[in-house]
PDB file of C-alpha atoms in Angstrom:
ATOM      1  CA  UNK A   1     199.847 -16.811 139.376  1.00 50.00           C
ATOM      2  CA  UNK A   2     196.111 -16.073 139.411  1.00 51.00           C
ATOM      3  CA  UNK A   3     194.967 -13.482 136.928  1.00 50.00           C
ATOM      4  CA  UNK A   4     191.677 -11.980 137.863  1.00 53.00           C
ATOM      5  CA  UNK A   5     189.441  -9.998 135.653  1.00 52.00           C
ATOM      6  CA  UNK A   6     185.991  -8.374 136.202  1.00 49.00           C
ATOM      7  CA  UNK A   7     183.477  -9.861 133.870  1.00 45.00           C
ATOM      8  CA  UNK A   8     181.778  -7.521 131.992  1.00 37.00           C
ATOM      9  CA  UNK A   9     178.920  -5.714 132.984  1.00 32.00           C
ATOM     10  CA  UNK A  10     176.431  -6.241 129.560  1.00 30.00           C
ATOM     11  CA  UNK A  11     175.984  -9.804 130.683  1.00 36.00           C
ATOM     12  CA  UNK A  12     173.478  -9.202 133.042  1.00 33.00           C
ATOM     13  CA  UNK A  13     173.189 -11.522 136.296  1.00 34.00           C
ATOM     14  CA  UNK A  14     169.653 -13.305 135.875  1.00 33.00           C
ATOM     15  CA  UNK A  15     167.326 -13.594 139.145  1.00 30.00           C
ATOM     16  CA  UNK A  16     166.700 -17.115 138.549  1.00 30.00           C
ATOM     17  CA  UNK A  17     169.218 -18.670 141.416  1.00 34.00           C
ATOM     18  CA  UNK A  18     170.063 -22.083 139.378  1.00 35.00           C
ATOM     19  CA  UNK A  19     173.262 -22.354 138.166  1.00 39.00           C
ATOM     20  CA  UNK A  20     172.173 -24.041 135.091  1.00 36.00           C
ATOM     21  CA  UNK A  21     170.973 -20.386 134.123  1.00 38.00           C
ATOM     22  CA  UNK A  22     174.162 -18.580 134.744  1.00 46.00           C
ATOM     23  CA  UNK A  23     175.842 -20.763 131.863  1.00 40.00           C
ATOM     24  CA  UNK A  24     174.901 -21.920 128.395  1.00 40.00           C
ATOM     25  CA  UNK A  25     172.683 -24.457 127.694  1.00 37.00           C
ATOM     26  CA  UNK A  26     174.258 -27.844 127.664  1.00 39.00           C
ATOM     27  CA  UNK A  27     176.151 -26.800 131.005  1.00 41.00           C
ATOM     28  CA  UNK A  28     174.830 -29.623 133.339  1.00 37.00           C
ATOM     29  CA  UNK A  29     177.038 -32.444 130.715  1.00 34.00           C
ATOM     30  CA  UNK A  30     180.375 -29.888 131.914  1.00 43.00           C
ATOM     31  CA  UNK A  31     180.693 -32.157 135.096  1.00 43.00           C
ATOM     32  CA  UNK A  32     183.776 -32.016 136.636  1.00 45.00           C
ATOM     33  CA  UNK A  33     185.972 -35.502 137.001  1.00 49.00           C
ATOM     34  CA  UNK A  34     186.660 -34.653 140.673  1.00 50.00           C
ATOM     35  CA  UNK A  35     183.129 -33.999 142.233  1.00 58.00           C
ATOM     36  CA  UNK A  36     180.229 -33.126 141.131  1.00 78.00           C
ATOM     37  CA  UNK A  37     180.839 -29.316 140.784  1.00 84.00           C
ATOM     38  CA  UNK A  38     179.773 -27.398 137.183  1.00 91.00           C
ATOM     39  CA  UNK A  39     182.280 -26.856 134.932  1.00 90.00           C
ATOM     40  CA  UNK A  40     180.746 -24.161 131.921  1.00 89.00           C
ATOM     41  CA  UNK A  41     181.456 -24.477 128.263  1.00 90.00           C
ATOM     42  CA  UNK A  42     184.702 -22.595 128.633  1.00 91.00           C
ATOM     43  CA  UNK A  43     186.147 -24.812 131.003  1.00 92.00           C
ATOM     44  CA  UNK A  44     185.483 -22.655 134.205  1.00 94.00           C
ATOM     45  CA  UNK A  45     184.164 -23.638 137.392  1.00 93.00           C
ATOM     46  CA  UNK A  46     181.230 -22.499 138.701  1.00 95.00           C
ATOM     47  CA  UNK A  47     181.861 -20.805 141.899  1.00 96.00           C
ATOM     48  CA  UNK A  48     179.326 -19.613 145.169  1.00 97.00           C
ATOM     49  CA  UNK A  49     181.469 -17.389 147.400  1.00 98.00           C
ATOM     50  CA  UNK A  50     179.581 -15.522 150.691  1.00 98.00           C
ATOM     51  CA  UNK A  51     180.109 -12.114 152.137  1.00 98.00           C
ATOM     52  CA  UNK A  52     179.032 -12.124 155.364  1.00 98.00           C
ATOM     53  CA  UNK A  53     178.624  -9.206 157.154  1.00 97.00           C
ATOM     54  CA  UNK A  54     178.692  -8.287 161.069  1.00 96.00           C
ATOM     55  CA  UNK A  55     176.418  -5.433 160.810  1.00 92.00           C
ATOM     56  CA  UNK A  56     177.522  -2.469 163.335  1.00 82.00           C
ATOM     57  CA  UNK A  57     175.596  -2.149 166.429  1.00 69.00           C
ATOM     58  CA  UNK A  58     172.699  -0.157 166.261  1.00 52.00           C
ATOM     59  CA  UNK A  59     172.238  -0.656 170.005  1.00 55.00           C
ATOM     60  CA  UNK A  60     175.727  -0.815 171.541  1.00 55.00           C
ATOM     61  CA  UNK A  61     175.383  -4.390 172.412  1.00 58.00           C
ATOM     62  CA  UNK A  62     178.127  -5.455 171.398  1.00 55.00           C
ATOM     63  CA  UNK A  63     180.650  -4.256 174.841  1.00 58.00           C
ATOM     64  CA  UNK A  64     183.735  -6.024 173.779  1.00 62.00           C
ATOM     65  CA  UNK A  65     186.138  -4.024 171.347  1.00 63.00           C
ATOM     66  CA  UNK A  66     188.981  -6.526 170.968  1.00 72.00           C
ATOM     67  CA  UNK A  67     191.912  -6.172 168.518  1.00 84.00           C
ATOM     68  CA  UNK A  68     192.193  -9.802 167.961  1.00 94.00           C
ATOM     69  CA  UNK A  69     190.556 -10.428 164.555  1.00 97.00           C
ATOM     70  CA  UNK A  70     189.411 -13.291 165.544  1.00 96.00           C
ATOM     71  CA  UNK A  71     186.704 -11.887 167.635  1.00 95.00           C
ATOM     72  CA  UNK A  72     183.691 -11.055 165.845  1.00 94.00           C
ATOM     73  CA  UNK A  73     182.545  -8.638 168.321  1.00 91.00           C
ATOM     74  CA  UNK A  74     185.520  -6.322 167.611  1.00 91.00           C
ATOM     75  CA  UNK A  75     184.874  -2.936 166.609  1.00 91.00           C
ATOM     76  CA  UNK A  76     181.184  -2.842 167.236  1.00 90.00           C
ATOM     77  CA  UNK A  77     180.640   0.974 165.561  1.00 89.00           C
ATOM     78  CA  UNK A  78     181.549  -0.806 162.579  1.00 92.00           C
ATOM     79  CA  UNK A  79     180.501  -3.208 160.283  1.00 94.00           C
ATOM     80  CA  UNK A  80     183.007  -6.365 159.578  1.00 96.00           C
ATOM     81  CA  UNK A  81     183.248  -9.064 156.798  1.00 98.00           C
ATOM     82  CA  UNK A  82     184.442 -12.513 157.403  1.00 98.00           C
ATOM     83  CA  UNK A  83     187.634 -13.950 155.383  1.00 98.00           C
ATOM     84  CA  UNK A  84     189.216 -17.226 155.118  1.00 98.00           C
ATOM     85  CA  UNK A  85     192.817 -18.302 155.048  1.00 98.00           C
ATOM     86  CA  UNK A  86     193.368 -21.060 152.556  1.00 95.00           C
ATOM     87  CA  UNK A  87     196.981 -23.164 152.866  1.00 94.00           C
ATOM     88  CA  UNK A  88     198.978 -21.872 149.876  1.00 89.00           C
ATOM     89  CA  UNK A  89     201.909 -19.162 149.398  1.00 88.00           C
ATOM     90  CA  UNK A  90     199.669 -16.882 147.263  1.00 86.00           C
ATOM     91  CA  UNK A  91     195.949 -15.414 146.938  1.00 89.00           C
ATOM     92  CA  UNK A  92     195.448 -17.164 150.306  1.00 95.00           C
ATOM     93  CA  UNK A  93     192.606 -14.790 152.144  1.00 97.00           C
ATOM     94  CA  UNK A  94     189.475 -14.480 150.226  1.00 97.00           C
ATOM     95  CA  UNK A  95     186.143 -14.808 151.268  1.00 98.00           C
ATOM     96  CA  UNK A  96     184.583 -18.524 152.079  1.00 97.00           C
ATOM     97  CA  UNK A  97     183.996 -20.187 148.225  1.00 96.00           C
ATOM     98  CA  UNK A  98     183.649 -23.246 147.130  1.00 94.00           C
ATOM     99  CA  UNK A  99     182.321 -24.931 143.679  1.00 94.00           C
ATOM    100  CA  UNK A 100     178.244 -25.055 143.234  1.00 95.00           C
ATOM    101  CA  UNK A 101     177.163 -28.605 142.365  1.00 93.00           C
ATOM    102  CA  UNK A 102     174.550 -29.808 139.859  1.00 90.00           C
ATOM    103  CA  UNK A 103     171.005 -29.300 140.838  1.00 91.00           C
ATOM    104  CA  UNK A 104     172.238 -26.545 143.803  1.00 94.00           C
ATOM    105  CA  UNK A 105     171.534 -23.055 143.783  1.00 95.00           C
ATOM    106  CA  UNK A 106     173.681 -20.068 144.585  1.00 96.00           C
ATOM    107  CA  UNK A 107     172.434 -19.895 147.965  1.00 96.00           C
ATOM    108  CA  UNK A 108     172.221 -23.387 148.854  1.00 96.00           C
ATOM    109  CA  UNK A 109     176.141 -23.625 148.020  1.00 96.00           C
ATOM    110  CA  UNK A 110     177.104 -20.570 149.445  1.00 97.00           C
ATOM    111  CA  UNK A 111     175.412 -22.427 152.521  1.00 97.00           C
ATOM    112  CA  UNK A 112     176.763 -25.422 152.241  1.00 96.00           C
ATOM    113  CA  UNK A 113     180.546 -24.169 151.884  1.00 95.00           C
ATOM    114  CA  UNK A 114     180.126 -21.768 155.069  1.00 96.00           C
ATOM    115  CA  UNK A 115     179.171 -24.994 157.046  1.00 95.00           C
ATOM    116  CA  UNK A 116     182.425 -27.075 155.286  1.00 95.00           C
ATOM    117  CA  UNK A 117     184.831 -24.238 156.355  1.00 95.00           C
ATOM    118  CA  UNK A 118     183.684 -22.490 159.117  1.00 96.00           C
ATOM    119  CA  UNK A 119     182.029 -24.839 160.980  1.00 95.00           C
ATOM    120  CA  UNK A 120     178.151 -25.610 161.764  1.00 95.00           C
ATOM    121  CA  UNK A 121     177.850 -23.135 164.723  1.00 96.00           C
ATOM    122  CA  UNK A 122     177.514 -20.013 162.484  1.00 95.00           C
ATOM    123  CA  UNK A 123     173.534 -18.638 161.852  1.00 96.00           C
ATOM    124  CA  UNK A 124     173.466 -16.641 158.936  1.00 97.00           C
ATOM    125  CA  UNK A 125     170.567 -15.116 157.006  1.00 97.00           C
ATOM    126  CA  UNK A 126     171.311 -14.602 152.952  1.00 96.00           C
ATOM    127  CA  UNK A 127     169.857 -11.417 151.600  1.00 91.00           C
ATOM    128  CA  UNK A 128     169.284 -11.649 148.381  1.00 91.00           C
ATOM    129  CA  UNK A 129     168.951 -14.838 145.781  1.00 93.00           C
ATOM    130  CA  UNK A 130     170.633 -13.665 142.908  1.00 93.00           C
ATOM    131  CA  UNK A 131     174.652 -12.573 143.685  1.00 95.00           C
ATOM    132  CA  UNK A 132     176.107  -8.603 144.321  1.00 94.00           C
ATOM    133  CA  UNK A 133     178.168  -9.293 141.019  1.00 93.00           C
ATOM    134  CA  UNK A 134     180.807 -12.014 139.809  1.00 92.00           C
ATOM    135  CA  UNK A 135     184.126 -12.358 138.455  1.00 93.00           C
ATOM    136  CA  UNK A 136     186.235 -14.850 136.524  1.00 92.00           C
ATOM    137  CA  UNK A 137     190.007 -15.582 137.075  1.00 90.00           C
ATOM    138  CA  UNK A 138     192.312 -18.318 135.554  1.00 91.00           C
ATOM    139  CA  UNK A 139     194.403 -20.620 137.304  1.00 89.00           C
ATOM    140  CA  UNK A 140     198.133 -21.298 137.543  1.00 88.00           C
ATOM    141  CA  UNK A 141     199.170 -23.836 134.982  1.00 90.00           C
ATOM    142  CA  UNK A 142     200.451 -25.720 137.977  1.00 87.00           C
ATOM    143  CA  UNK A 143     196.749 -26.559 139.444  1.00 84.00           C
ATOM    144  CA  UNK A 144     195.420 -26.726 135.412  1.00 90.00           C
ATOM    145  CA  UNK A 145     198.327 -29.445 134.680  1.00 90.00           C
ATOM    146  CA  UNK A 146     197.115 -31.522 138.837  1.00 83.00           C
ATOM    147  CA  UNK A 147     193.536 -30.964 137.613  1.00 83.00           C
ATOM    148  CA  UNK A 148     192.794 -30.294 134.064  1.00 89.00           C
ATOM    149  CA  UNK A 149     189.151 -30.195 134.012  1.00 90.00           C
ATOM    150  CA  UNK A 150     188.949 -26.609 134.497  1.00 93.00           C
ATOM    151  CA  UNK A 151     191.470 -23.483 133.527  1.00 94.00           C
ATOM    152  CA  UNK A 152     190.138 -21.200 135.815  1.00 93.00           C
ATOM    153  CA  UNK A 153     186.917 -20.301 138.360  1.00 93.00           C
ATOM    154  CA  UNK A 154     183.801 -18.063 137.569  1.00 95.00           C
ATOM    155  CA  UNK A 155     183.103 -16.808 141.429  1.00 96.00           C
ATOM    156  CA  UNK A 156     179.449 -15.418 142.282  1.00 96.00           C
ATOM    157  CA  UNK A 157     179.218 -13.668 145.470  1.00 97.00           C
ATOM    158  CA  UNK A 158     176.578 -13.987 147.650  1.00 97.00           C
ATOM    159  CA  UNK A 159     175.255 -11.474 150.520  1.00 96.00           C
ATOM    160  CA  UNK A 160     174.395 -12.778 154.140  1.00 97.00           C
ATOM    161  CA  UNK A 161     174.544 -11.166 157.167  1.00 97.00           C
ATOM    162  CA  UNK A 162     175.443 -12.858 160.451  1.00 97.00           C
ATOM    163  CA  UNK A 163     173.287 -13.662 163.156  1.00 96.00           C
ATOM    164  CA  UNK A 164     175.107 -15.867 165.560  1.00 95.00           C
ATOM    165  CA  UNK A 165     177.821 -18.278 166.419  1.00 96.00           C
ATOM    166  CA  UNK A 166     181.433 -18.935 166.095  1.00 94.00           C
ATOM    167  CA  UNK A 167     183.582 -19.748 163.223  1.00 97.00           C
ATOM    168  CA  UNK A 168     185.371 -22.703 163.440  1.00 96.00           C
ATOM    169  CA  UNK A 169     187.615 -23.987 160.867  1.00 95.00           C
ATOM    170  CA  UNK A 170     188.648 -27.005 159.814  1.00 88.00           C
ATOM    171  CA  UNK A 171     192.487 -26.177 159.811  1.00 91.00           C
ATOM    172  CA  UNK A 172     192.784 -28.379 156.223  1.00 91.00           C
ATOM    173  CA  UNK A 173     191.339 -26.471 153.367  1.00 91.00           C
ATOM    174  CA  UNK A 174     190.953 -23.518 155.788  1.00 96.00           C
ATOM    175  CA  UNK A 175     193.471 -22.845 157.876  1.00 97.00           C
ATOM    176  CA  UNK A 176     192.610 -19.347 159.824  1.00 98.00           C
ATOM    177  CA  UNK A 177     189.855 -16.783 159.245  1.00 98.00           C
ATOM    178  CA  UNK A 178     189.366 -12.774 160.016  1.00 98.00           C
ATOM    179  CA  UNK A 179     186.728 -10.456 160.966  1.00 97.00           C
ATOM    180  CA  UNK A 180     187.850  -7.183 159.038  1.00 97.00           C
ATOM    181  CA  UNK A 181     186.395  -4.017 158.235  1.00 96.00           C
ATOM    182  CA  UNK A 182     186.601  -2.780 154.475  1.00 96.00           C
ATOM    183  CA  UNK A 183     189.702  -1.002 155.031  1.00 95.00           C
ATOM    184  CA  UNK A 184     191.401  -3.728 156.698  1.00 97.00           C
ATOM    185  CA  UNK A 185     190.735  -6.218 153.838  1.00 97.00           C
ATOM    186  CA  UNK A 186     193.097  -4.360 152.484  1.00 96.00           C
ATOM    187  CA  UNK A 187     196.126  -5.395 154.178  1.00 96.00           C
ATOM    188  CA  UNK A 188     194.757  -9.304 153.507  1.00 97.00           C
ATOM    189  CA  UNK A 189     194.190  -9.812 150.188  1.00 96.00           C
ATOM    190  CA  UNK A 190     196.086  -9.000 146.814  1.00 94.00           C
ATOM    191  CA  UNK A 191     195.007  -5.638 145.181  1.00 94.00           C
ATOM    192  CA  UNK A 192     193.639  -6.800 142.164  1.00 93.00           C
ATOM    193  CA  UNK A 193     191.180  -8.829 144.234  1.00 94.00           C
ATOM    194  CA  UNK A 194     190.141  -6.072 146.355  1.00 95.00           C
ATOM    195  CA  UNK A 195     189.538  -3.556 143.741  1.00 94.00           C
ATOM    196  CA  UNK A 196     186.709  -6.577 142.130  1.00 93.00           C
ATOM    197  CA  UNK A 197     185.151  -6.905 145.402  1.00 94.00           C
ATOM    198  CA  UNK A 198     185.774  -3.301 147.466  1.00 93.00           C
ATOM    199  CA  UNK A 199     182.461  -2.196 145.116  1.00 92.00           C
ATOM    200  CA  UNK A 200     180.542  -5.353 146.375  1.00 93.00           C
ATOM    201  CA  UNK A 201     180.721  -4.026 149.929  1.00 90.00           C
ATOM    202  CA  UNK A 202     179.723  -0.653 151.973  1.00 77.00           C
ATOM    203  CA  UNK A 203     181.816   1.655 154.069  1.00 64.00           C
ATOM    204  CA  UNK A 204     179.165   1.454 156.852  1.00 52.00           C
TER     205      UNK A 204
END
């Protein structure tokens, strides 16, 4: 089972966006023997995950209030946040995330792993180049003993709002996806998760 822990808040998130500064030196030689994703010193992948935002509408032009959370114009007097379904038992809704390659910045992975999972029809616009906050969790020794080159993921998250488009996903490494409001998330995702991110996201 995943065990997730807030990293700690004296180690202060730099503004510089490449990963290379988020690690100790020497990181870029922590390669990982799958791809070409950073592993750090401690044997943790290096993680871009995006919150992306529906912002609520300002000017009631969004008509459609739909309970099917697929809809991203559902609940327009409220702001929403897209999650992902991934295909296993546990831990399976989180937001989109993926591993930040060598030589790629927070935001350009962030980018790049919206377009693998949800599709290329969704416009986005990031906010901000350095992440809301980040946390570290360890994998089951099932996934350590397939894949060894890493015990566990160090996640960043990124903030974007949307713009446009429909998400669209692959139905492989993603095999559904919700628009939710904060409260909702709750019924989605484990509690341990939510009480890492719920901080990382506003009530409006």
């Amino acid at each position: 089972m995943f065990s997730i822990q807030l990293l700690k808040l004296q180690r202060l998130l730099p503004t510089i966006t490449m990963v290379e500064t988020l690690t100790k030196p020497g990181t870029r030689s922590f390669t990982s023997g799958r791809s070409r994703d950073i592993i750090t010193p401690e044997k943790y992948r290096t993680v871009a995950a995006v919150i992306l935002k529906r912002k609520f509408d300002l000017n009631k032009e969004l008509k459609h209030d739909s309970e099917d959370v697929h809809s991203v114009t559902r609940k327009p007097n409220e702001s929403l946040y897209l999650l992902v379904k991934k295909p296993r038992p546990e831990r399976a809704w989180q937001f989109p995330q993926g591993g930040v390659e060598i030589g790629e910045t927070l935001v350009e992975a962030g980018k790049r792993e919206l377009s693998e999972e949800c599709g290329t029809d969704l416009k986005v616009d990031f906010q901000k180049s350095s992440p809301l906050g980040h946390i570290r969790y360890q994998f089951p020794d099932y996934h350590i003993q397939k894949f060894p080159d890493a015990l566990g993921a160090e996640v960043y998250f990124m903030e974007a709002n949307f713009i446009s488009g429909q998400v669209k996903v692959d139905q492989d490494e993603i095999v559904d996806h919700a628009w939710l409001t904060k409260q909702e998330m709750q019924k989605y995702v484990e509690e341990d998760y939510y009480d890492n991110i719920k901080n990382m996201i506003s009530n409006s």
